[in-house]
mmCIF file with all atom_site columns, C-alpha atoms in Angstrom:
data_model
loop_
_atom_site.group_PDB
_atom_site.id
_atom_site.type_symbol
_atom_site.label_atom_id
_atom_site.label_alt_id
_atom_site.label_comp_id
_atom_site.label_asym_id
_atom_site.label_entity_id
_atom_site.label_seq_id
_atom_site.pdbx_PDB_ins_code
_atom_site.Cartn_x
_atom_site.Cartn_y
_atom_site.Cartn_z
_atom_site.occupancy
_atom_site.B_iso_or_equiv
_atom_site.pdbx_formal_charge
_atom_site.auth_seq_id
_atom_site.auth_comp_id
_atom_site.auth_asym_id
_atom_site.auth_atom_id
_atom_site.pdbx_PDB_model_num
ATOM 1  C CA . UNK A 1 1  ? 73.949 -94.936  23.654 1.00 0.00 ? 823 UNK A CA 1
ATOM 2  C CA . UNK A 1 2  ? 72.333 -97.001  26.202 1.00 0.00 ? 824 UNK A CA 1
ATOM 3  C CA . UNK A 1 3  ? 74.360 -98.931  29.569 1.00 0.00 ? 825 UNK A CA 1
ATOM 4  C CA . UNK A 1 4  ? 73.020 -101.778 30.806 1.00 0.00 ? 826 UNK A CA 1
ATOM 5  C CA . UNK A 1 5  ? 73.997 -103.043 34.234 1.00 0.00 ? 827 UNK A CA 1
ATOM 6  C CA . UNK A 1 6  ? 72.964 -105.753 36.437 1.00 0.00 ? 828 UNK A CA 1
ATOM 7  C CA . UNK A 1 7  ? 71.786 -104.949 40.259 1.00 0.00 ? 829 UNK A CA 1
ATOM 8  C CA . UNK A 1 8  ? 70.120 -107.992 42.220 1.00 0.00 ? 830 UNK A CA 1
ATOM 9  C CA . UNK A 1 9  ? 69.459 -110.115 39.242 1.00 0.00 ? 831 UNK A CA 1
ATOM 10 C CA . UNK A 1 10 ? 67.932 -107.280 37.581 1.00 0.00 ? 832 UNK A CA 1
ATOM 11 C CA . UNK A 1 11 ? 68.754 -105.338 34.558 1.00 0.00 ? 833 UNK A CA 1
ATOM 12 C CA . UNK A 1 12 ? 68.436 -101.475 34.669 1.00 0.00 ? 834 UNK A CA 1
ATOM 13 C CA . UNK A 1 13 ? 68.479 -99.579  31.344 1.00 0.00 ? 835 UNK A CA 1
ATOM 14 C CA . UNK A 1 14 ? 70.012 -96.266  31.417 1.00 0.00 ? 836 UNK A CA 1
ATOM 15 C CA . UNK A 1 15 ? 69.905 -93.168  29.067 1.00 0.00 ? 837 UNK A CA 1
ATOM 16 C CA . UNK A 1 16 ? 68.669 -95.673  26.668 1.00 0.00 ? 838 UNK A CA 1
ATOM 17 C CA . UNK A 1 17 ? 66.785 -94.295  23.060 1.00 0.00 ? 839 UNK A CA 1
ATOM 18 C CA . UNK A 1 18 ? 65.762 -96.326  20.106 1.00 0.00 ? 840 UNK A CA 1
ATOM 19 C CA . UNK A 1 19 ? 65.657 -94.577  17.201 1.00 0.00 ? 841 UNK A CA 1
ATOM 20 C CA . UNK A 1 20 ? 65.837 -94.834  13.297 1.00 0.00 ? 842 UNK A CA 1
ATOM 21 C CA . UNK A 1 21 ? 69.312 -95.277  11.973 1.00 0.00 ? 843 UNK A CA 1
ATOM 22 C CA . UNK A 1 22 ? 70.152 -92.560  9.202  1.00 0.00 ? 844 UNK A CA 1
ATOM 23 C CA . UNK A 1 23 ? 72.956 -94.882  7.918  1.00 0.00 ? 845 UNK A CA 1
ATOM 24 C CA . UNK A 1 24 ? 71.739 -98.343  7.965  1.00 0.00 ? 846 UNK A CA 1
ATOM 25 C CA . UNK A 1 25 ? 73.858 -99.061  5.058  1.00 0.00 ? 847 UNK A CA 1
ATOM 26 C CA . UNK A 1 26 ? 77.150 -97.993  7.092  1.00 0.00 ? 848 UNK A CA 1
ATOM 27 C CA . UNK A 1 27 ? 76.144 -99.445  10.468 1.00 0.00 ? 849 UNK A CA 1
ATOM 28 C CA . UNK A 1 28 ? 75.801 -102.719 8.800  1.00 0.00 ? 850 UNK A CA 1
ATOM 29 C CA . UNK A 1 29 ? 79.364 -102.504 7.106  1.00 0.00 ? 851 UNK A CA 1
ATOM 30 C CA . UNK A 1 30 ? 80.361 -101.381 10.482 1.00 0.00 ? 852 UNK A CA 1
ATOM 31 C CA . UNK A 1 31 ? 79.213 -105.035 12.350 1.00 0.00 ? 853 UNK A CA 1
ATOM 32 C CA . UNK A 1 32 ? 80.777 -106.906 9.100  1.00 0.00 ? 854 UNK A CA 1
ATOM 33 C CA . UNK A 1 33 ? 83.980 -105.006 9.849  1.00 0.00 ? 855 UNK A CA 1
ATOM 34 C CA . UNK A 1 34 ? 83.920 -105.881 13.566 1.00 0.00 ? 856 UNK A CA 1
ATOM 35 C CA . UNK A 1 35 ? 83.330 -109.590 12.372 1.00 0.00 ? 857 UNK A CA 1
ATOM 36 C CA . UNK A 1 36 ? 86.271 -109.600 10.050 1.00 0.00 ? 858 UNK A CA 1
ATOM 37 C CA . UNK A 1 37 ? 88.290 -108.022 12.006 1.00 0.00 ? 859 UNK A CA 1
ATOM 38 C CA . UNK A 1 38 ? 87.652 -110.478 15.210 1.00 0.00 ? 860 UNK A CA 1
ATOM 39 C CA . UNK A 1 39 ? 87.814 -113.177 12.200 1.00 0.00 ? 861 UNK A CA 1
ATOM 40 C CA . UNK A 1 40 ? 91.643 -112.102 11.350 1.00 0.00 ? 862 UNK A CA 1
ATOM 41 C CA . UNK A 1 41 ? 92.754 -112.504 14.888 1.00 0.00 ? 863 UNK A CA 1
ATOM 42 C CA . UNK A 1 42 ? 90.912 -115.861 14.794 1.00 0.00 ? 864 UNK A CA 1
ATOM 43 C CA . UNK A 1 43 ? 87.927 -115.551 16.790 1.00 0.00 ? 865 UNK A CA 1
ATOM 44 C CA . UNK A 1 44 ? 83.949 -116.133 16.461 1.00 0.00 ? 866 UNK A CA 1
ATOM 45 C CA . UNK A 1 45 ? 82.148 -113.842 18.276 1.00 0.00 ? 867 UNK A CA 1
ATOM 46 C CA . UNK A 1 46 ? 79.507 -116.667 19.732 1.00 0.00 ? 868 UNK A CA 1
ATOM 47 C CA . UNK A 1 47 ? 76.572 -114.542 20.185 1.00 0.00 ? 869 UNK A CA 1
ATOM 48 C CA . UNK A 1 48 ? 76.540 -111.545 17.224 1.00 0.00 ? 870 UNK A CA 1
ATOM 49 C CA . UNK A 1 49 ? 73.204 -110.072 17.421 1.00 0.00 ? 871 UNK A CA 1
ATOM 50 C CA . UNK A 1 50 ? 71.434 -106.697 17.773 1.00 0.00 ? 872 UNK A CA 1
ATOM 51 C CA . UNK A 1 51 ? 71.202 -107.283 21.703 1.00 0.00 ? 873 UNK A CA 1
ATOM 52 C CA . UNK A 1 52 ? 75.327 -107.457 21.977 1.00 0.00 ? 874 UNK A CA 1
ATOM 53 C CA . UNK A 1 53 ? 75.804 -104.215 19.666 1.00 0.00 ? 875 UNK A CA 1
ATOM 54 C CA . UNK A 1 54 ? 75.667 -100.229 21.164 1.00 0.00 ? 876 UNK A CA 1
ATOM 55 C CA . UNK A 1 55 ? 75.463 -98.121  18.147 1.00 0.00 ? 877 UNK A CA 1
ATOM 56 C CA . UNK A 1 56 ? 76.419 -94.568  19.409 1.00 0.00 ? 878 UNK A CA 1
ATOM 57 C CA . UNK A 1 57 ? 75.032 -90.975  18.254 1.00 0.00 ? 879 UNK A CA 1
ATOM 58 C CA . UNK A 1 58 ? 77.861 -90.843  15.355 1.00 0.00 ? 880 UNK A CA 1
ATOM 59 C CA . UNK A 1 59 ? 76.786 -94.021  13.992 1.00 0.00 ? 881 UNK A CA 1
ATOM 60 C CA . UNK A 1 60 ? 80.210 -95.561  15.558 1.00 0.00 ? 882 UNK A CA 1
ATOM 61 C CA . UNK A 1 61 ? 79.438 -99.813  16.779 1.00 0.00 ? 883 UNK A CA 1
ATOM 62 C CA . UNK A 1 62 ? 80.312 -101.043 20.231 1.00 0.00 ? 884 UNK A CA 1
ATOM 63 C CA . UNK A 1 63 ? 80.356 -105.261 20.226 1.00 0.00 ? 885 UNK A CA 1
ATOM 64 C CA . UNK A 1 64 ? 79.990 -106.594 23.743 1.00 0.00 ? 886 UNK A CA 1
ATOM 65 C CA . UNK A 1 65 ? 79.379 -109.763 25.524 1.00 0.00 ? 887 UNK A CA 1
ATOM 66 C CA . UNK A 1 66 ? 82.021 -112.196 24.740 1.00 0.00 ? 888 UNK A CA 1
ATOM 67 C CA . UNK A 1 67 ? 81.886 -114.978 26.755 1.00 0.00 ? 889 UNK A CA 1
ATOM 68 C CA . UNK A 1 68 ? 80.992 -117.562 24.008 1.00 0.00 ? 890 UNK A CA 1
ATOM 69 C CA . UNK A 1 69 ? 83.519 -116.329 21.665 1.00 0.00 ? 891 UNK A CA 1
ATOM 70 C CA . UNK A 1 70 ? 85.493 -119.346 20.157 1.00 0.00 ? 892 UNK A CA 1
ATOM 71 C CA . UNK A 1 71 ? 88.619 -119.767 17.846 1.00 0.00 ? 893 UNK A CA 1
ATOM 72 C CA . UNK A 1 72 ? 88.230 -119.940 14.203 1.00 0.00 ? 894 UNK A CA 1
ATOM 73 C CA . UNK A 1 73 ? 89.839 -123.143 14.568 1.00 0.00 ? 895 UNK A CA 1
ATOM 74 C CA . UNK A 1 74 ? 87.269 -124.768 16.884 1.00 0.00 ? 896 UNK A CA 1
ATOM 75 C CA . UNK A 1 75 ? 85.712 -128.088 15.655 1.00 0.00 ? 897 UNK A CA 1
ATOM 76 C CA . UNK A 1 76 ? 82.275 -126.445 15.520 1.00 0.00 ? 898 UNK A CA 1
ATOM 77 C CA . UNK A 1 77 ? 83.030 -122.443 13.804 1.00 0.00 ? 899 UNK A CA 1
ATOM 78 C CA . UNK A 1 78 ? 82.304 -122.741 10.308 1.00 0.00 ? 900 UNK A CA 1
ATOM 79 C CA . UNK A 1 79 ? 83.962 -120.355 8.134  1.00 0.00 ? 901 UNK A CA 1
#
């Protein structure tokens, strides 16, 4: 898993590896889930993409960074 933090306008990586997934086929249902499931509560994520995703040793997904998450019902989230 990798932590990202931000020091004097800087970002610092920590205990970050990149690796080949084993399950590729299961981490990707695992961000459609996450979609849906932000999608039933009626939110858009805004800004779904590998940078905003932690994908642990387990194959488990972390979404961050939601600051341009909208509603489902905003005049510009298409469905």
């Amino acid at each position: 898993m990798c932590v990202v933090e931000r020091k004097r306008h800087a970002l610092h990586v920590h205990r970050c590896h990149v690796r080949e997934l084993a399950d590729t086929a299961g981490v990707y249902s695992e961000c459609m889930d996450l979609i849906m499931r932000l999608a039933n509560h009626g939110l858009i994520h805004g800004d779904f993409n590998e940078f905003n995703l932690m994908v642990g040793d387990d194959g488990s997904v972390t979404m961050f960074d939601f600051p341009q998450m909208v509603s489902t019902s905003h005049p510009n989230a298409q469905w």
